[in-house]
Amino acid sequence: MAKRLGLSFDDSKLDELANVLRQRVSATSSSDVDGYLCLLGTSMQELREVIGHLTIPETYFFRIPDHFRAFQEVVLPEIVRSRSSVRQLRILSAGCASGEEPYTIAMLVRGRTDLAGWRITIKGIDVNPAVIAKGNAGRYSPWSLREIEPRFKEQYFRPVGRDFQLHDSIREMVSLEEGNLMDSHASFWESDAYDVIFFRNAFMYLSPEAGRSVIARMAKSLAANGYLFMGPAETLRGVSQEFRLCHTHETFYYQLRTDSADTLGTISASRMPKPEIPPSINETSLPNTGREWSDSIRQATERIRILSRVPEAPPVLGAAKQKPADTRRPHVDLTLAMSLLQEERFEQALAVLKELPPADQVSHDVQLLRAILLTNHGDLVDARQACSLVLKADELNAGAYYVMALCSEHEGDTQTAVENDQTAIYLDPSFAMPHLHLGLSAKRSGTFDLAVQELGSALLLLPREDATRILLFGGGFSRNALLEMCRRELKGCRGQL
Ligand SMILES: C[S@@+](CC[C@H](N)C(=O)[O-])C[C@H]1O[C@@H](n2cnc3c(N)ncnc32)[C@H](O)[C@@H]1O
């Protein structure tokens, strides 16, 4: 069942799954679970019946408004420019549930004079037949319209009892079809079929393999430079290298790479400001004294590779630590350089990296370490260049974005620093340092509520943060010193609220 739908059921969902199975065994008068699973394997009707119990069709009009602003102000103008000779716009809403997402797109597209006379197709696909039927009926509760602007509600809906009926003018712009994204032969997976795909809040329910295969199909079915929108808790890090990350309108989305595409998108770039550390912390937790540091350095050669490689599973909020996956080339021994970083002997550490064989020097783990050393040494231009090399090979590398944030901050470009921190967090929500950095920056600018939120996140994440990552990105502070700093800064912010 999971295979056919691509769904993943972790341990926390097993009780729920057992309940569904019990209910369906009884509803189908099957002898037992085995009998029911046999039926499920052969009956399309039963599969369609059970889908509604296993998937979550939560959706509403104008969900994630920042996406729609980016769609309106960046994506559509670019498509208007680049496709003016064919005058055709093709959009897929994959996992569209009851149609609110594709209908929102239709409302936005309909109002544009620059698309007048274009051939526009908007297709919604969902595996759950009940939600497709609901979408085709076009009748929605006030709850579905909770985020819609009054002008769209007045223009495109008619009240029917307590509900709202969508105008035919919008319904006719959208085709909603039952379909399984796992079906590689489905007609909706033609190549070069879409300019934009919305695949939001569905990827996170898929198993890693299923998610990867769906994304690969999407890459094939997108036109050159086509766009992909995913949910805020969904990233392509470790899933696909075929897309570049776009960051505008305080949100993230992707664009299919072509050879000519700018691969470094929104990068900007400083050194972690070193807030004063009370003497008590200095004495007890500076790097040289902690056992954690020496353990960390001993294991560094192995673990630094984890930080710079592509993870195996798609990271989801709160996901478990990643497992090493990069087996393409032999180990680069970074133990000595890491020890020198820990001792803040940046120049010597850089010299050690320079002595590595040329093939090792270009690897992204070496470049990431080099970027960190250069940032700490104040060579921001070279640090950025090293980050660029990392990002060129692995555009979704959260560590490189964080180092870019440090560089930008050091150069006084707070806005770019914030954007790069946000990108690092988006790519790896378990990464504590960008939260801490954002929190300190928010405090300095007097945005105390945001500072509390970010410092609070850092405080939660730091105890579980990878020790090597603390060594690399912690600006010379140990875990305890960083935790103490978070608590102290939080206290200061709360006093201001
Ligand atoms: C949470 S809804 C998201 C709706 C909309 N995209 C949004 O963001 O508001 C997820 C939808 O994905 C659909 N879905 C899950 N697995 C699917 C599959 N293998 N093929 C097609 N649709 C699927 C579910 O039926 C559900 O309606």
XYZ file of C-alpha atoms and ligand atoms in Angstrom:
524
model
C 0.000 0.000 0.000
C 2.800 2.377 0.995
C 4.583 1.396 -2.189
C 1.613 2.047 -4.428
C 0.981 5.469 -2.945
C 4.583 6.280 -2.032
C 3.465 7.090 1.507
C 5.751 6.661 4.465
C 4.497 5.471 7.845
C 6.938 6.070 10.643
C 6.460 4.509 14.102
C 4.318 7.422 15.308
C 1.758 6.675 12.616
C 1.538 2.904 13.095
C -1.354 3.053 15.605
C -3.334 5.189 13.222
C -2.588 2.799 10.386
C -3.656 -0.182 12.518
C -6.973 1.561 13.256
C -7.607 2.174 9.586
C -6.817 -1.460 8.787
C -9.168 -2.683 11.539
C -11.972 -0.487 10.212
C -11.455 -1.608 6.617
C -11.265 -5.318 7.587
C -14.678 -4.949 9.177
C -16.184 -2.683 6.471
C -15.170 -5.142 3.720
C -16.125 -8.234 5.771
C -12.619 -9.608 5.225
C -11.638 -12.640 7.299
C -8.596 -10.915 8.796
C -5.851 -8.402 7.971
C -4.177 -10.820 5.552
C -7.482 -11.335 3.752
C -7.971 -7.587 3.589
C -4.457 -6.982 2.235
C -5.188 -9.527 -0.496
C -8.319 -7.616 -1.425
C -6.417 -4.339 -1.382
C -3.810 -5.774 -3.724
C -6.421 -6.611 -6.353
C -9.235 -4.097 -5.905
C -8.733 -0.603 -7.297
C -12.053 0.323 -5.717
C -10.801 -0.593 -2.237
C -7.523 1.263 -2.810
C -9.514 4.377 -3.748
C -11.657 3.866 -0.649
C -8.743 3.548 1.754
C -6.742 6.479 0.343
C -8.955 8.994 2.086
C -8.073 7.436 5.431
C -4.326 7.552 4.817
C -3.727 10.972 3.309
C -4.329 14.411 4.739
C -6.235 16.648 2.342
C -5.865 19.861 4.387
C -5.747 22.897 2.105
C -7.249 26.370 1.623
C -7.323 29.254 -0.819
C -4.169 31.421 -0.923
C -2.271 29.087 1.417
C 1.327 30.379 1.862
C 0.721 33.882 0.440
C 4.468 34.551 0.026
C 4.567 31.810 -2.601
C 1.821 33.482 -4.545
C 3.561 36.863 -4.334
C 6.733 35.307 -5.718
C 4.668 33.556 -8.374
C 3.027 36.840 -9.400
C 6.026 39.124 -9.171
C 8.954 36.926 -10.226
C 7.813 33.734 -11.882
C 5.014 34.963 -14.127
C 6.858 38.065 -15.420
C 9.802 35.860 -16.305
C 7.597 33.367 -18.105
C 5.854 36.199 -19.947
C 9.292 37.351 -21.154
C 10.748 33.995 -22.012
C 7.700 32.352 -23.589
C 6.281 35.287 -25.497
C 6.846 33.495 -28.818
C 4.688 30.488 -27.826
C 2.289 32.403 -25.564
C 1.549 29.330 -23.514
C 1.482 28.892 -19.736
C 1.170 25.388 -18.252
C 0.812 24.775 -14.530
C 0.532 21.557 -12.511
C -0.742 21.399 -8.942
C 0.493 17.973 -7.794
C -1.405 16.698 -4.730
C -3.985 19.441 -5.214
C -6.498 18.017 -2.685
C -9.916 19.700 -3.171
C -8.673 22.265 -5.676
C -8.105 25.395 -3.608
C -4.482 25.630 -4.774
C -5.054 25.397 -8.549
C -8.134 27.651 -8.281
C -6.043 30.254 -6.423
C -3.544 30.098 -9.282
C -6.386 30.551 -11.774
C -7.620 33.686 -9.981
C -4.138 35.208 -10.064
C -3.506 34.361 -13.686
C -6.921 35.526 -14.855
C -6.414 39.076 -13.695
C -3.188 39.635 -15.707
C -3.281 41.734 -18.822
C 0.188 40.536 -19.886
C -1.278 37.024 -20.280
C -4.243 38.127 -22.380
C -4.514 35.884 -25.430
C -2.203 33.198 -23.943
C -3.129 29.536 -23.913
C -3.328 28.728 -20.210
C -3.682 25.241 -18.750
C -3.894 24.578 -15.021
C -4.074 20.925 -14.026
C -4.662 19.554 -10.535
C -3.847 15.909 -9.709
C -4.702 14.051 -6.531
C -4.845 10.374 -5.685
C -7.917 10.789 -3.485
C -11.096 10.586 -5.608
C -13.268 12.166 -2.896
C -11.282 15.418 -2.841
C -11.214 15.613 -6.627
C -15.013 15.275 -6.652
C -15.275 18.042 -4.062
C -12.995 20.283 -6.109
C -14.967 19.663 -9.270
C -18.172 20.653 -7.460
C -16.490 23.936 -6.506
C -18.440 24.426 -3.294
C -16.392 25.492 -0.271
C -16.929 26.208 3.416
C -15.942 29.569 4.948
C -12.951 27.718 6.505
C -11.494 27.142 3.026
C -11.765 30.861 2.367
C -10.205 31.987 5.638
C -7.103 33.532 4.001
C -8.656 34.923 0.840
C -8.676 38.661 0.205
C -12.222 40.125 0.194
C -11.851 41.285 -3.424
C -11.282 37.729 -4.681
C -14.135 36.417 -2.534
C -16.547 38.999 -3.907
C -15.404 38.586 -7.482
C -15.260 34.812 -7.730
C -17.695 33.328 -5.169
C -21.439 33.282 -4.646
C -22.861 32.462 -1.193
C -24.896 29.243 -1.088
C -26.364 28.714 2.369
C -23.366 28.784 4.689
C -20.987 27.819 1.881
C -19.556 29.560 -1.171
C -19.833 28.460 -4.786
C -16.871 29.173 -7.071
C -17.694 30.938 -10.351
C -17.612 28.890 -13.505
C -15.148 31.388 -15.010
C -12.487 30.071 -12.600
C -13.639 26.447 -12.550
C -13.367 26.299 -16.313
C -9.731 27.348 -16.221
C -8.751 24.318 -14.141
C -8.932 20.581 -14.779
C -8.902 18.391 -11.695
C -8.077 14.723 -12.185
C -7.624 11.665 -10.066
C -4.063 10.399 -10.460
C -1.231 8.826 -8.540
C 2.086 10.693 -8.600
C 3.782 7.307 -8.124
C 2.512 6.142 -11.489
C 5.502 6.734 -13.744
C 3.459 6.018 -16.871
C 0.672 8.478 -16.096
C -0.219 10.823 -18.914
C 0.502 13.878 -16.786
C 4.234 13.010 -16.724
C 4.996 14.020 -20.264
C 8.342 15.698 -20.768
C 8.475 19.472 -21.131
C 4.795 19.656 -20.104
C 4.799 22.418 -17.440
C 6.248 25.836 -16.806
C 5.466 25.759 -13.086
C 4.707 22.913 -10.681
C 3.161 23.436 -7.264
C 3.976 20.380 -5.153
C 3.287 21.683 -1.686
C 2.660 19.806 1.550
C 2.461 16.416 -0.132
C 6.178 15.537 -0.488
C 6.509 15.324 3.295
C 4.142 12.344 3.433
C 6.130 10.362 0.881
C 8.908 7.909 1.656
C 12.418 9.110 0.701
C 12.545 6.859 -2.368
C 9.064 7.851 -3.477
C 9.838 11.543 -2.955
C 13.017 11.254 -5.002
C 11.320 9.473 -7.852
C 8.455 11.989 -7.975
C 10.918 14.909 -8.009
C 12.914 13.238 -10.805
C 9.709 12.943 -12.842
C 8.903 16.571 -12.147
C 12.352 17.641 -13.343
C 11.689 15.817 -16.617
C 8.220 17.223 -17.073
C 9.251 20.832 -16.417
C 10.255 23.072 -19.279
C 13.773 24.549 -19.290
C 14.071 27.005 -16.390
C 10.667 25.843 -15.074
C 9.732 26.559 -11.473
C 8.845 24.278 -8.557
C 7.095 25.381 -5.366
C 7.220 23.056 -2.341
C 5.831 23.414 1.206
C 7.796 25.444 3.772
C 8.894 22.295 5.624
C 9.990 20.507 2.451
C 13.406 20.869 0.843
C 15.240 19.292 -2.059
C 18.431 19.009 -0.024
C 19.665 15.478 -0.493
C 16.872 14.774 -2.945
C 17.863 16.378 -6.210
C 20.645 18.514 -7.636
C 18.623 19.413 -10.695
C 17.193 22.609 -9.233
C 18.583 25.893 -8.037
C 17.205 27.497 -4.917
C 15.351 30.825 -5.273
C 14.805 33.080 -2.261
C 12.512 36.075 -2.734
C 9.455 37.460 -0.962
C 10.659 35.866 2.279
C 10.097 32.439 0.856
C 11.909 29.658 -1.004
C 11.189 27.898 -4.246
C 13.193 26.201 -6.984
C 14.055 26.650 -10.611
C 15.149 23.839 -12.871
C 18.824 24.281 -13.655
C 20.043 24.748 -17.144
C 23.681 25.164 -18.054
C 23.242 28.890 -18.410
C 21.312 29.382 -15.161
C 22.975 31.379 -12.420
C 23.838 28.638 -9.991
C 24.411 30.783 -6.975
C 21.035 32.483 -6.806
C 20.613 34.630 -3.789
C 23.905 34.199 -2.048
C 25.164 36.948 0.082
C 27.546 36.496 3.068
C 30.815 37.145 8.433
C 32.170 36.100 11.139
C 30.103 35.201 14.133
C 30.150 38.315 16.261
C 31.725 37.359 19.534
C 29.511 38.656 22.291
C 31.308 39.094 25.527
C 31.597 35.883 27.458
C 31.437 36.153 31.194
C 34.730 35.078 32.815
C 33.058 32.086 34.408
C 32.264 30.642 30.998
C 35.649 31.474 29.565
C 37.311 29.554 32.285
C 35.169 26.459 32.189
C 34.321 25.928 28.586
C 36.865 27.314 26.211
C 37.811 24.805 23.553
C 41.114 23.516 24.881
C 39.690 22.447 28.181
C 36.604 20.464 27.039
C 36.750 16.700 26.521
C 34.099 17.192 23.882
C 36.523 19.186 21.774
C 39.258 16.596 21.783
C 36.768 13.806 21.074
C 35.346 15.880 18.332
C 38.670 16.505 16.697
C 39.585 12.828 16.873
C 36.453 11.989 14.956
C 36.674 14.984 12.675
C 38.060 13.272 9.610
C 34.994 11.082 9.406
C 32.397 13.540 10.552
C 33.286 16.605 8.540
C 32.384 14.518 5.520
C 28.865 14.185 6.887
C 28.487 17.933 6.879
C 29.460 18.448 3.307
C 27.897 15.432 1.662
C 24.431 15.091 0.231
C 22.143 13.481 2.832
C 20.390 10.206 2.058
C 16.889 10.993 3.181
C 14.883 14.145 2.500
C 15.187 16.191 5.654
C 11.893 17.063 7.276
C 11.456 19.265 10.347
C 12.860 17.388 13.311
C 14.318 14.652 11.110
C 16.968 12.354 12.499
C 20.651 13.050 11.879
C 21.869 12.244 8.425
C 23.900 9.204 7.528
C 27.096 9.405 5.475
C 26.424 8.759 1.811
C 29.373 10.083 -0.122
C 31.488 7.205 -1.273
C 32.737 8.781 -4.444
C 36.279 9.474 -3.318
C 38.623 8.413 -0.570
C 38.846 10.216 2.744
C 40.595 13.549 3.061
C 42.340 13.628 6.418
C 41.324 16.929 8.003
C 42.249 16.092 11.583
C 45.247 18.422 11.746
C 43.432 21.351 10.121
C 40.493 20.859 12.491
C 42.819 20.837 15.522
C 44.372 24.065 14.326
C 40.909 25.603 13.854
C 40.027 24.620 17.378
C 43.219 26.326 18.604
C 42.305 29.373 16.483
C 45.524 29.003 14.450
C 43.734 29.859 11.255
C 46.758 30.651 9.085
C 48.466 27.394 9.945
C 45.264 25.468 9.294
C 44.968 27.140 5.893
C 48.560 26.237 5.146
C 47.771 22.596 5.966
C 44.863 22.626 3.524
C 47.124 24.151 0.882
C 49.448 21.170 1.189
C 46.692 18.713 0.322
C 46.829 17.069 -3.116
C 45.036 19.258 -5.723
C 42.218 16.714 -6.151
C 41.448 16.917 -2.409
C 41.668 20.689 -2.300
C 38.677 21.089 -4.595
C 36.428 18.729 -2.620
C 33.559 20.491 -0.892
C 34.419 19.421 2.609
C 37.872 20.972 2.214
C 36.405 24.084 0.627
C 33.845 24.432 3.411
C 36.560 24.163 6.067
C 38.661 26.627 4.071
C 35.729 29.058 3.930
C 35.344 28.838 7.707
C 39.066 29.405 8.311
C 39.170 32.333 5.901
C 36.096 33.897 7.517
C 37.670 33.602 10.940
C 40.881 35.065 9.551
C 38.950 38.017 8.054
C 39.611 37.125 4.371
C 36.019 37.579 3.382
C 36.507 37.761 -0.372
C 38.341 34.429 -0.440
C 35.862 32.968 2.050
C 32.999 33.827 -0.277
C 34.838 32.300 -3.176
C 35.330 29.063 -1.235
C 31.611 29.061 -0.340
C 30.798 29.591 -4.003
C 32.802 26.494 -4.887
C 30.911 24.460 -2.275
C 27.585 25.793 -3.490
C 28.451 25.204 -7.103
C 28.865 21.517 -6.356
C 26.096 21.328 -3.755
C 23.787 24.277 -3.956
C 21.728 23.142 -1.009
C 24.633 23.096 1.468
C 23.322 24.738 4.644
C 26.813 25.213 6.142
C 28.011 27.244 3.169
C 24.979 29.522 3.436
C 25.709 30.035 7.117
C 29.321 30.998 6.389
C 27.998 33.432 3.765
C 25.744 34.915 6.461
C 28.777 35.419 8.695
C 30.685 37.126 5.860
C 27.773 39.473 5.080
C 27.358 40.414 8.664
C 31.047 41.151 9.006
C 30.735 43.458 6.014
C 27.779 45.286 7.561
C 25.198 43.856 5.139
C 22.680 42.706 7.744
C 19.872 42.119 5.288
C 21.897 39.653 3.208
C 23.165 38.014 6.391
C 19.569 37.461 7.524
C 18.617 36.033 4.129
C 21.531 33.603 4.164
C 20.733 32.512 7.729
C 17.137 31.934 6.684
C 18.319 29.869 3.734
C 20.560 27.753 5.986
C 17.596 27.148 8.330
C 15.274 26.319 5.487
C 17.756 23.792 4.136
C 18.478 22.269 7.528
C 15.958 23.129 10.242
C 18.053 21.323 12.867
C 21.057 23.644 12.329
C 21.358 25.656 15.576
C 23.951 28.283 14.603
C 21.929 30.289 12.063
C 19.106 30.518 14.636
C 21.543 31.882 17.189
C 23.020 34.274 14.661
C 19.569 35.513 13.606
C 18.566 35.890 17.260
C 21.620 37.999 18.068
C 21.068 40.114 14.991
C 17.372 40.630 15.852
C 18.324 41.639 19.389
C 20.831 44.178 18.122
C 18.187 45.717 15.882
C 15.671 45.852 18.741
C 13.315 43.219 17.261
C 12.978 41.478 20.597
C 10.083 39.139 19.806
C 11.969 37.684 16.843
C 15.143 37.526 18.944
C 13.292 35.490 21.598
C 11.941 33.137 18.979
C 15.308 32.529 17.298
C 17.355 32.325 20.498
C 14.725 29.949 21.883
C 15.120 27.723 18.812
C 18.910 27.787 19.204
C 18.555 26.848 22.875
C 16.431 23.848 21.936
C 18.674 22.723 19.092
C 22.126 23.232 20.615
C 22.071 20.258 23.000
C 21.469 17.944 20.009
C 23.741 19.759 17.596
C 26.522 17.756 16.001
C 29.791 18.327 17.914
C 31.807 18.780 14.739
C 29.328 21.349 13.541
C 29.833 23.277 16.775
C 33.567 23.120 16.284
C 33.255 24.318 12.704
C 30.606 26.975 13.037
C 30.610 27.879 16.713
C 33.051 30.776 16.371
C 35.423 29.224 18.916
C 32.776 28.600 21.574
C 31.977 25.237 23.089
C 28.442 23.877 23.298
C 28.130 24.987 26.929
C 29.390 28.469 26.173
C 26.897 28.797 23.319
C 24.057 27.544 25.530
C 25.045 29.997 28.227
C 25.166 32.781 25.678
C 21.669 31.890 24.452
C 20.242 31.915 27.981
C 21.880 35.231 28.815
C 20.770 36.901 25.583
C 17.247 35.516 25.979
C 17.041 36.946 29.464
C 18.134 40.324 28.105
C 15.473 40.230 25.375
C 12.672 39.164 27.706
C 13.498 42.125 29.884
C 12.724 44.328 26.873
C 9.354 42.791 25.984
C -1.922 18.282 2.591
S -2.607 18.111 0.973
C -1.847 19.480 0.160
C -2.814 20.234 -0.721
C -2.197 21.451 -1.408
N -1.105 21.083 -2.247
C -1.763 22.479 -0.388
O -0.561 22.665 -0.134
O -2.643 23.145 0.203
C -1.729 16.687 0.355
C -2.442 15.997 -0.791
O -1.515 15.143 -1.465
C -2.242 14.031 -1.944
N -1.354 12.898 -2.239
C -0.628 12.152 -1.346
N 0.019 11.172 -1.996
C -0.294 11.284 -3.309
C 0.065 10.558 -4.478
N 0.865 9.490 -4.422
N -0.441 10.974 -5.660
C -1.260 12.055 -5.732
N -1.641 12.763 -4.662
C -1.161 12.402 -3.463
C -3.205 13.723 -0.800
O -4.316 12.967 -1.262
C -3.596 15.127 -0.315
O -4.789 15.565 -0.877
